[in-house]
mmCIF file of C-alpha atoms in Angstrom:
data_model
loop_
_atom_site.group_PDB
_atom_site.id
_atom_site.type_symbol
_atom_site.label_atom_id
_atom_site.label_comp_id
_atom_site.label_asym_id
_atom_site.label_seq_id
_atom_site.Cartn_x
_atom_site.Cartn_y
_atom_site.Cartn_z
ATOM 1 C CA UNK A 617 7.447 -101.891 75.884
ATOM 2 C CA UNK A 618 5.691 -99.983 73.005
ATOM 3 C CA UNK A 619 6.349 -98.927 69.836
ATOM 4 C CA UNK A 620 7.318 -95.129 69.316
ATOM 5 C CA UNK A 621 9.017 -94.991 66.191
ATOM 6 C CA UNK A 622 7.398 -96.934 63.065
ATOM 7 C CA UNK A 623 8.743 -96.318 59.631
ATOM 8 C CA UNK A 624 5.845 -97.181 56.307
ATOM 9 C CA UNK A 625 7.796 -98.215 52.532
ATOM 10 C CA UNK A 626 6.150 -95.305 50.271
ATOM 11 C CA UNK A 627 6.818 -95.729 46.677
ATOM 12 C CA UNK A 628 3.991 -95.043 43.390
ATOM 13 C CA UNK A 629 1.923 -98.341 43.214
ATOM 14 C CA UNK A 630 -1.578 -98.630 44.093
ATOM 15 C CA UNK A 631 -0.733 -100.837 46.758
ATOM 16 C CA UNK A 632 1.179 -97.873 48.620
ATOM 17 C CA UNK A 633 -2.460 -95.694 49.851
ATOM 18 C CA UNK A 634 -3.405 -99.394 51.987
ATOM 19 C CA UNK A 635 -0.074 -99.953 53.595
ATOM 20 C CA UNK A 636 -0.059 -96.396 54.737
ATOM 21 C CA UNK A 637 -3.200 -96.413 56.181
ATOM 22 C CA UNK A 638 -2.451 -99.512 58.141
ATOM 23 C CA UNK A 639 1.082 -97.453 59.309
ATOM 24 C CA UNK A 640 -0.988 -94.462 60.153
ATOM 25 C CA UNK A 641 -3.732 -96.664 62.338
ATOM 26 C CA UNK A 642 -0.381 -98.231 64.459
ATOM 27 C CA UNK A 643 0.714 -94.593 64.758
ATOM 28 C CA UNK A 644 -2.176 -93.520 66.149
ATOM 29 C CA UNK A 645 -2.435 -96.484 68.416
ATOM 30 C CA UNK A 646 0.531 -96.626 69.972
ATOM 31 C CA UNK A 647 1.416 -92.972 69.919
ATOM 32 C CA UNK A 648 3.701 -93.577 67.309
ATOM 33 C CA UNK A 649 6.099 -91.194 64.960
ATOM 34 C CA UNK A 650 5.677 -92.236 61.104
ATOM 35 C CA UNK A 651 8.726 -92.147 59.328
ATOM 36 C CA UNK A 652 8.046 -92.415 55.437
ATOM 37 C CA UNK A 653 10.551 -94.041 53.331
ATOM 38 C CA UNK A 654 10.254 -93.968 49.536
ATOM 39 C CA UNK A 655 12.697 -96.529 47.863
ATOM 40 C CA UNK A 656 11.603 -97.643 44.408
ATOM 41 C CA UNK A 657 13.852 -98.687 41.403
ATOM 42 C CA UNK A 658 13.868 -96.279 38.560
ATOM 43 C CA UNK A 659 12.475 -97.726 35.126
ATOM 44 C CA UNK A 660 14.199 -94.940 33.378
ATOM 45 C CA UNK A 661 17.831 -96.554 35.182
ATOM 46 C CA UNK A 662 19.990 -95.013 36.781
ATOM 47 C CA UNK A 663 23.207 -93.272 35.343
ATOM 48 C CA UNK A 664 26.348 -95.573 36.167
ATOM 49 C CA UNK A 665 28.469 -93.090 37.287
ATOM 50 C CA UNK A 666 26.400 -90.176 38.349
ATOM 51 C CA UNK A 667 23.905 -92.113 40.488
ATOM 52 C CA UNK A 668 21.137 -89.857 40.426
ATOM 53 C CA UNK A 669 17.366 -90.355 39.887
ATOM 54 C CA UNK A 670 16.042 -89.955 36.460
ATOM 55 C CA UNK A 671 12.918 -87.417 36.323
ATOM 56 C CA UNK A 672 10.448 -90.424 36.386
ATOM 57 C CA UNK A 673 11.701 -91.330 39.579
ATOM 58 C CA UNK A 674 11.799 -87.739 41.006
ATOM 59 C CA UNK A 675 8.251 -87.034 40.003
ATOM 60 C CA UNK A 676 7.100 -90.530 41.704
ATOM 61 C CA UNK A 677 8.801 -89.191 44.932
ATOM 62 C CA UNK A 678 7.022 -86.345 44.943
ATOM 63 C CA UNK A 679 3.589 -87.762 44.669
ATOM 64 C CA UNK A 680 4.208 -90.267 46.713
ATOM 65 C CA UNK A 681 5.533 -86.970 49.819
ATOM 66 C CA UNK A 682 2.481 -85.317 48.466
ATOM 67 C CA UNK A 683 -0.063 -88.307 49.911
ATOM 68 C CA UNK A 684 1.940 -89.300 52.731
ATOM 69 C CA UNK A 685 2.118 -86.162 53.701
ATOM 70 C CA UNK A 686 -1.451 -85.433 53.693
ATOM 71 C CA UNK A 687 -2.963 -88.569 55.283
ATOM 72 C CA UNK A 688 -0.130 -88.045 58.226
ATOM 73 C CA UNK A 689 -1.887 -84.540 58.527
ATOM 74 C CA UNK A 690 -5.567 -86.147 58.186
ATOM 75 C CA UNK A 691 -4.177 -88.733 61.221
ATOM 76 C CA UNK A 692 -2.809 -85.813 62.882
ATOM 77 C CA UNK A 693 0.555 -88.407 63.408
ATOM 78 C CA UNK A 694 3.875 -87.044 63.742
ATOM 79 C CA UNK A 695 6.113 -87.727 60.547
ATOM 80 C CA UNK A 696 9.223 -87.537 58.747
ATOM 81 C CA UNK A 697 10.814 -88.088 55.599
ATOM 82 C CA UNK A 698 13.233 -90.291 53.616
ATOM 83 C CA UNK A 699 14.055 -90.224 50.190
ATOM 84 C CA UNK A 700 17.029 -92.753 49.214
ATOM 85 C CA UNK A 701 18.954 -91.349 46.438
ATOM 86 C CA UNK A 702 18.611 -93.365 43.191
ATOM 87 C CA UNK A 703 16.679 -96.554 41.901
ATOM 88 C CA UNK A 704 19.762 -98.439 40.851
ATOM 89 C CA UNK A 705 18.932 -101.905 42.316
ATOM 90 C CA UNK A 706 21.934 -102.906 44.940
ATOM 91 C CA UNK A 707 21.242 -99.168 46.293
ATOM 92 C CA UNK A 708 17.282 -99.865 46.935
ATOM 93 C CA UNK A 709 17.844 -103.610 48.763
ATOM 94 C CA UNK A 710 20.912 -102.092 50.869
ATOM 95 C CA UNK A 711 19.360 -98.594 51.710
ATOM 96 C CA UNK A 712 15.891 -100.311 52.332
ATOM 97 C CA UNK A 713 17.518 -102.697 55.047
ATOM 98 C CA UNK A 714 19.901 -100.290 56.961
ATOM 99 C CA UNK A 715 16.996 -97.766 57.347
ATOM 100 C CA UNK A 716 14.344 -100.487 58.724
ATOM 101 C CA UNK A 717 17.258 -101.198 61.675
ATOM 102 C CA UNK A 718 16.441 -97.242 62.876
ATOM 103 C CA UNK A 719 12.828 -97.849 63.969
ATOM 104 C CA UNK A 720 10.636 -99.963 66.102
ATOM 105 C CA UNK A 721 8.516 -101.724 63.250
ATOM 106 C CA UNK A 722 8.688 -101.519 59.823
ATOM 107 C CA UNK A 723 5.722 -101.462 57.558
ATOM 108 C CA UNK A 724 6.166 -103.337 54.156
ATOM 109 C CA UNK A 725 3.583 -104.252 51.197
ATOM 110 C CA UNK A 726 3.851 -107.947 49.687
ATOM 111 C CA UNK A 727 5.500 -108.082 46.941
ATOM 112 C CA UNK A 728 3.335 -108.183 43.476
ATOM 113 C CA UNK A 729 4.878 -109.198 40.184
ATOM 114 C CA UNK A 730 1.960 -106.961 38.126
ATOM 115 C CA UNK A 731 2.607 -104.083 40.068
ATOM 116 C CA UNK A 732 6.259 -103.774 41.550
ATOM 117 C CA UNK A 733 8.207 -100.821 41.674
ATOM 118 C CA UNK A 734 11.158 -101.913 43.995
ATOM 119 C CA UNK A 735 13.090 -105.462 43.181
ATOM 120 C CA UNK A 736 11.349 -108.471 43.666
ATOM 121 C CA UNK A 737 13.740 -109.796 46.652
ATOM 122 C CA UNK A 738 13.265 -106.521 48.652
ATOM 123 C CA UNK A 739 11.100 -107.703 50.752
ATOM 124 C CA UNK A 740 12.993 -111.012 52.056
ATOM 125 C CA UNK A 741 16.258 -109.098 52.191
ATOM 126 C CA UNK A 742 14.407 -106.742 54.237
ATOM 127 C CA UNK A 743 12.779 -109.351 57.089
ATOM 128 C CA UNK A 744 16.086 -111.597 56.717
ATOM 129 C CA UNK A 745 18.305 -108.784 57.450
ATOM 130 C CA UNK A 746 17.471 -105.680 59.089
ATOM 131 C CA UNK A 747 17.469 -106.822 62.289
ATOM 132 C CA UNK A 748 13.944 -105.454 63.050
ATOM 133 C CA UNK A 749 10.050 -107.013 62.612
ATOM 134 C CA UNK A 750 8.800 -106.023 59.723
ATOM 135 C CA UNK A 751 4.718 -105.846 59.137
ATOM 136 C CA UNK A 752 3.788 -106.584 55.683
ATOM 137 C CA UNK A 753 0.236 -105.918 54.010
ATOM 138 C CA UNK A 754 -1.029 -108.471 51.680
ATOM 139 C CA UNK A 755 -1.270 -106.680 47.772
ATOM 140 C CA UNK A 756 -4.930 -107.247 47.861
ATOM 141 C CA UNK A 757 -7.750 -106.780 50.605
ATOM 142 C CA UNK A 758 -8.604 -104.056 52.874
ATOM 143 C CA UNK A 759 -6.891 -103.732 56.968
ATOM 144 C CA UNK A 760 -8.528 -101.281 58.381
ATOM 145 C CA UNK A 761 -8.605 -103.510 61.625
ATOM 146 C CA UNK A 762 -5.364 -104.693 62.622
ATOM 147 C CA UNK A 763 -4.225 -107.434 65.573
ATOM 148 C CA UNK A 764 -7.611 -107.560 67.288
ATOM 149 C CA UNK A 765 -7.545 -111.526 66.554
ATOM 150 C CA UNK A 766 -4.392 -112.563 66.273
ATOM 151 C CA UNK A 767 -2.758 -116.070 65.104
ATOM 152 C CA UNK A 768 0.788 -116.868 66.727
ATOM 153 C CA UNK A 769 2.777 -119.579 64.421
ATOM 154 C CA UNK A 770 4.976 -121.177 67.303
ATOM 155 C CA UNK A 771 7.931 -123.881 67.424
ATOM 156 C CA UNK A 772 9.972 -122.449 69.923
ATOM 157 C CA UNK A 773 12.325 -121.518 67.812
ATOM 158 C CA UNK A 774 15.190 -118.556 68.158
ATOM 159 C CA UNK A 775 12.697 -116.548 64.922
ATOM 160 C CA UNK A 776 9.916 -117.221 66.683
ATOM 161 C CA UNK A 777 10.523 -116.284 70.466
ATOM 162 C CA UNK A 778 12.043 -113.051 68.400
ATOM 163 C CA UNK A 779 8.509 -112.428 66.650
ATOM 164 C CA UNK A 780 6.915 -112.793 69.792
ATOM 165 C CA UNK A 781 8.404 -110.226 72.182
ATOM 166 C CA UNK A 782 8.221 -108.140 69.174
ATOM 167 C CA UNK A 783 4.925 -108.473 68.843
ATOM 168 C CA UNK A 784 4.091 -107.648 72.176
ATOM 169 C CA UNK A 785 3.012 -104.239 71.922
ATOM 170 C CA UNK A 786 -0.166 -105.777 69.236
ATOM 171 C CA UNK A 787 -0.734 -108.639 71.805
ATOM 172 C CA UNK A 788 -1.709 -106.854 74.614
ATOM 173 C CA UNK A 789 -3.847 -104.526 72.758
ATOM 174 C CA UNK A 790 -5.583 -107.604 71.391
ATOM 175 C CA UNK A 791 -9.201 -108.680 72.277
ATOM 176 C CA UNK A 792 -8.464 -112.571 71.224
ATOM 177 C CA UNK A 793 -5.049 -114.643 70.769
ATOM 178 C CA UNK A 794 -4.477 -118.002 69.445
ATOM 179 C CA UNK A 795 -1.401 -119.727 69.505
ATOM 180 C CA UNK A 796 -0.745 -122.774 67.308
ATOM 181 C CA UNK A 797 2.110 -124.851 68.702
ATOM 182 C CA UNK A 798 3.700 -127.248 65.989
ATOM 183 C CA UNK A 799 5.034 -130.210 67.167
ATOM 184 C CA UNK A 800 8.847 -130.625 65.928
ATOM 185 C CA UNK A 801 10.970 -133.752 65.809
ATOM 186 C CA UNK A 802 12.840 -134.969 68.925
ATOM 187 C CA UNK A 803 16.631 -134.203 69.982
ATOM 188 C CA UNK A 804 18.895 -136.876 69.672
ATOM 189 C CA UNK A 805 19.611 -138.832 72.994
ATOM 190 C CA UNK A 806 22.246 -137.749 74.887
ATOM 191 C CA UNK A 807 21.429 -133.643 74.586
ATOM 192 C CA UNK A 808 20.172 -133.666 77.892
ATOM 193 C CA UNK A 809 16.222 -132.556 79.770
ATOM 194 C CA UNK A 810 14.851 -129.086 79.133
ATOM 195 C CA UNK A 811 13.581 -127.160 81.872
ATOM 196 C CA UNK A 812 9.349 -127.390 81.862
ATOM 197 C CA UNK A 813 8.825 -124.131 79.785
ATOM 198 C CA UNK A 814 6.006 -122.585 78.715
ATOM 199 C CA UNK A 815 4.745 -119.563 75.944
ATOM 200 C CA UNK A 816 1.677 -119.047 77.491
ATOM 201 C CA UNK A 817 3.133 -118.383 80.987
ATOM 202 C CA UNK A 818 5.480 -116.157 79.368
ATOM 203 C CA UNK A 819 2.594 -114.329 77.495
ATOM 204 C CA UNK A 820 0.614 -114.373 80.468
ATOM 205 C CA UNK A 821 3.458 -111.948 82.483
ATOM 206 C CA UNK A 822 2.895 -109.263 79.906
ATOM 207 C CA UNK A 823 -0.740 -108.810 80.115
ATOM 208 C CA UNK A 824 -1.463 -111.292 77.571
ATOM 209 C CA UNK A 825 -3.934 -114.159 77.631
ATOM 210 C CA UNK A 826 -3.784 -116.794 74.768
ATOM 211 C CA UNK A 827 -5.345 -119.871 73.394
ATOM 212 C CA UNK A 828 -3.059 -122.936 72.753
ATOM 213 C CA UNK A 829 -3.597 -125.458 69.896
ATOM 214 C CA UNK A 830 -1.236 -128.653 69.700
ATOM 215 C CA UNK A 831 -1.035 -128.839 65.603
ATOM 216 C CA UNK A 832 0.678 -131.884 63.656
ATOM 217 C CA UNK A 833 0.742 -131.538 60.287
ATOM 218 C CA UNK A 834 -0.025 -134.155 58.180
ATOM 219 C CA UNK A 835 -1.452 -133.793 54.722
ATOM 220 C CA UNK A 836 -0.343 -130.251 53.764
ATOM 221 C CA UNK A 837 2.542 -128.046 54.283
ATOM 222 C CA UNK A 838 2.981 -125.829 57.637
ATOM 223 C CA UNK A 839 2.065 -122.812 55.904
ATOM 224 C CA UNK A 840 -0.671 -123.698 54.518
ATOM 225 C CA UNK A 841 -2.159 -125.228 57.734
ATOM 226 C CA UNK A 842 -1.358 -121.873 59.390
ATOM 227 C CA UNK A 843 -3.151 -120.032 56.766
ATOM 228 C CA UNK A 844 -5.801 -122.376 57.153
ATOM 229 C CA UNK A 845 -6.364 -122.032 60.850
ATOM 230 C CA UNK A 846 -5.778 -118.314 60.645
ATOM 231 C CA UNK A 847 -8.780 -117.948 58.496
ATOM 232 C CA UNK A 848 -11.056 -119.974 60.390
ATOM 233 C CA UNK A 849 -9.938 -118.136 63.204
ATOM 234 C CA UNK A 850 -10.861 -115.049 61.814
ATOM 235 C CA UNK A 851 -7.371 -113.503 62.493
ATOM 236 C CA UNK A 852 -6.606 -110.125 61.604
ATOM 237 C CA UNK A 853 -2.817 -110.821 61.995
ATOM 238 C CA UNK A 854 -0.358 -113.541 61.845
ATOM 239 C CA UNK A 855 3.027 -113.640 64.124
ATOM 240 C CA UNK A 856 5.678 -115.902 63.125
ATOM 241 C CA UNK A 857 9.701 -115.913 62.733
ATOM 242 C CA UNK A 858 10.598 -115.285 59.317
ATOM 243 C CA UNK A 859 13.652 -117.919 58.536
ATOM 244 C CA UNK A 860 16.375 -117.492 56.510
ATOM 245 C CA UNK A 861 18.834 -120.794 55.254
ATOM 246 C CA UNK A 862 17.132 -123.235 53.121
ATOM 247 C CA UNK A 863 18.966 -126.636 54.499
ATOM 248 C CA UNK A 864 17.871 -128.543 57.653
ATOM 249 C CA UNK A 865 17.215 -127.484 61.311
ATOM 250 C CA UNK A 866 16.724 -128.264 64.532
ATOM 251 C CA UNK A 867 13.190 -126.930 64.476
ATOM 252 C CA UNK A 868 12.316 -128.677 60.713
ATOM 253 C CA UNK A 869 8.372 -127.564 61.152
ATOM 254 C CA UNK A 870 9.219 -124.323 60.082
ATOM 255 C CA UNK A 871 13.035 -123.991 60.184
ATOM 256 C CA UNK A 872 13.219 -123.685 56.631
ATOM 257 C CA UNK A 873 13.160 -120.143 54.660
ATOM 258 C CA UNK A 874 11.210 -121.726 51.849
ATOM 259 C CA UNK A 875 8.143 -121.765 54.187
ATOM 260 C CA UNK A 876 9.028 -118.135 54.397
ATOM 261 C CA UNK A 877 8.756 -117.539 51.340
ATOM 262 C CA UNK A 878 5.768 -118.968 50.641
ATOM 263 C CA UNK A 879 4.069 -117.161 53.289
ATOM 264 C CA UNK A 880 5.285 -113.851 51.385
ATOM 265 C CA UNK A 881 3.642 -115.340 48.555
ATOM 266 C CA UNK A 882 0.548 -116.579 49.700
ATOM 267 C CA UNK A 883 -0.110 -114.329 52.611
ATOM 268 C CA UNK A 884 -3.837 -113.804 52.975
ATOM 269 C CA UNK A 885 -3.658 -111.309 56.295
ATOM 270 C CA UNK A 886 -0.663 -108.722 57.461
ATOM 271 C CA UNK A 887 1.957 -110.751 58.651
ATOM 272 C CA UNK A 888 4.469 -109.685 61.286
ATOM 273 C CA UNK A 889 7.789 -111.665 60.754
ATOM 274 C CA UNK A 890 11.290 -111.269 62.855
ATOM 275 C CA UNK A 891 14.383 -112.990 62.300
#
């Protein structure tokens, strides 16, 4: 399993130059393709009818093919591009998503309210529905290093068993991984015994070797104590299922999308999420 086909979100922020260097590193990596993608909503809007980009937008797309283009050449990676259409809002979310689902990994910059030029529920739309594990890059900070030291956010749920096989091609490139294991409420009696499983076994078959912590949170919220650990790990990278549905579960640690969303909020490394 490796990645061969990795797709970067271009648009015209400052934000963009960062995520594409951290796309570009992967490519290199892994011996990876770079697909660019520029989706961005156009300020200017959209005609109603006619659907076309107003000459705001086009000019954005073009800078934005102009640097791409010439850091893939700088990387000497293998690229290709896509330009969606128009800015009109509905069009960027829906275009956005189908195109991640055509790739391996899908790089993605966090979402910043002073400096946005796509809608502000891209992103979540994006992990929560394009089938696919989508990196994103914090909006502030410098990756030049990526999934050396990485932090695996684990409750044995469906998301996270997804986020981990996913993340498999990082993992066994890593020098160092740390696994924090949350404990979760008990099943009801009567559901019947689980078989004696095990992450780090499974890890362990593909090359990987990992540190376990048991964590049980107590005075702050899951997200926060992942954070937490993550920095005092020294992590480069955080792995975790990115949960959509904002009721109960049978995983209630981190079975809720708000804790999702607050890691897209308050993300302080790259974060790899799969649904």
């Amino acid at each position: 399993m490796s990645f061969t086909n990795l797709l970067v979100h271009v648009d015209d922020s400052d934000r963009c130059g960062e995520r594409l260097t951290v796309a570009l590193t992967l490519a290199q990596k892994h011996g990876a393709a770079l697909t660019g993608l520029f989706a961005q909503s156009d300020s200017s809007g959209a005609g109603i009818v006619t659907r076309k980009a107003g000459p705001a937008l086009t000019q954005a797309a073009q800078r934005a093919r102009e640097m791409f283009e010439e850091k893939a050449r700088e990387a000497g990676v293998t690229t290709r591009w896509w330009q969606l259409s128009h800015g009109e809002y509905g069009h960027v979310i829906a275009e956005t998503v189908i195109c991640s689902r055509y790739v391996d990994l899908a790089v993605f910059g966090q979402h910043d309210p002073e400096d946005s030029r796509v809608p502000a529920d891209l992103l979540e739309e994006v992990v929560l529905n394009a089938g696919r594990p989508i990196l994103v890059v914090p909006h502030s900070g410098s990756y030049s290093q990526l999934a050396d030291r990485p932090v695996i956010a684990w409750n044995g749920s469906r998301e996270a068993a997804r986020a981990v096989n996913d993340a498999l091609p990082l993992l066994k490139q890593a020098s160092s991984v740390l696994l924090l294991a949350f404990h979760t409420q008990p099943r009801a009696e009567g559901g019947g015994t689980v078989p004696q499983v095990d992450i780090l076994e499974h890890l362990a078959s593909h090359g990987v070797t990992a540190t376990q912590e048991r964590m049980t949170i107590a005075s702050m919220t899951p997200m926060d104590a992942v954070l937490s650990r993550a920095s005092d790990h020294g992590a480069d990278l955080l792995v975790m299922g990115g949960f959509g549905g904002y009721g109960g579960s049978l995983f209630p640690l981190f079975g809720r999308g708000s804790n999702t969303r607050q890691i897209l909020r308050q993300m302080t490394l790259p974060v790899l999420l799969s649904h």
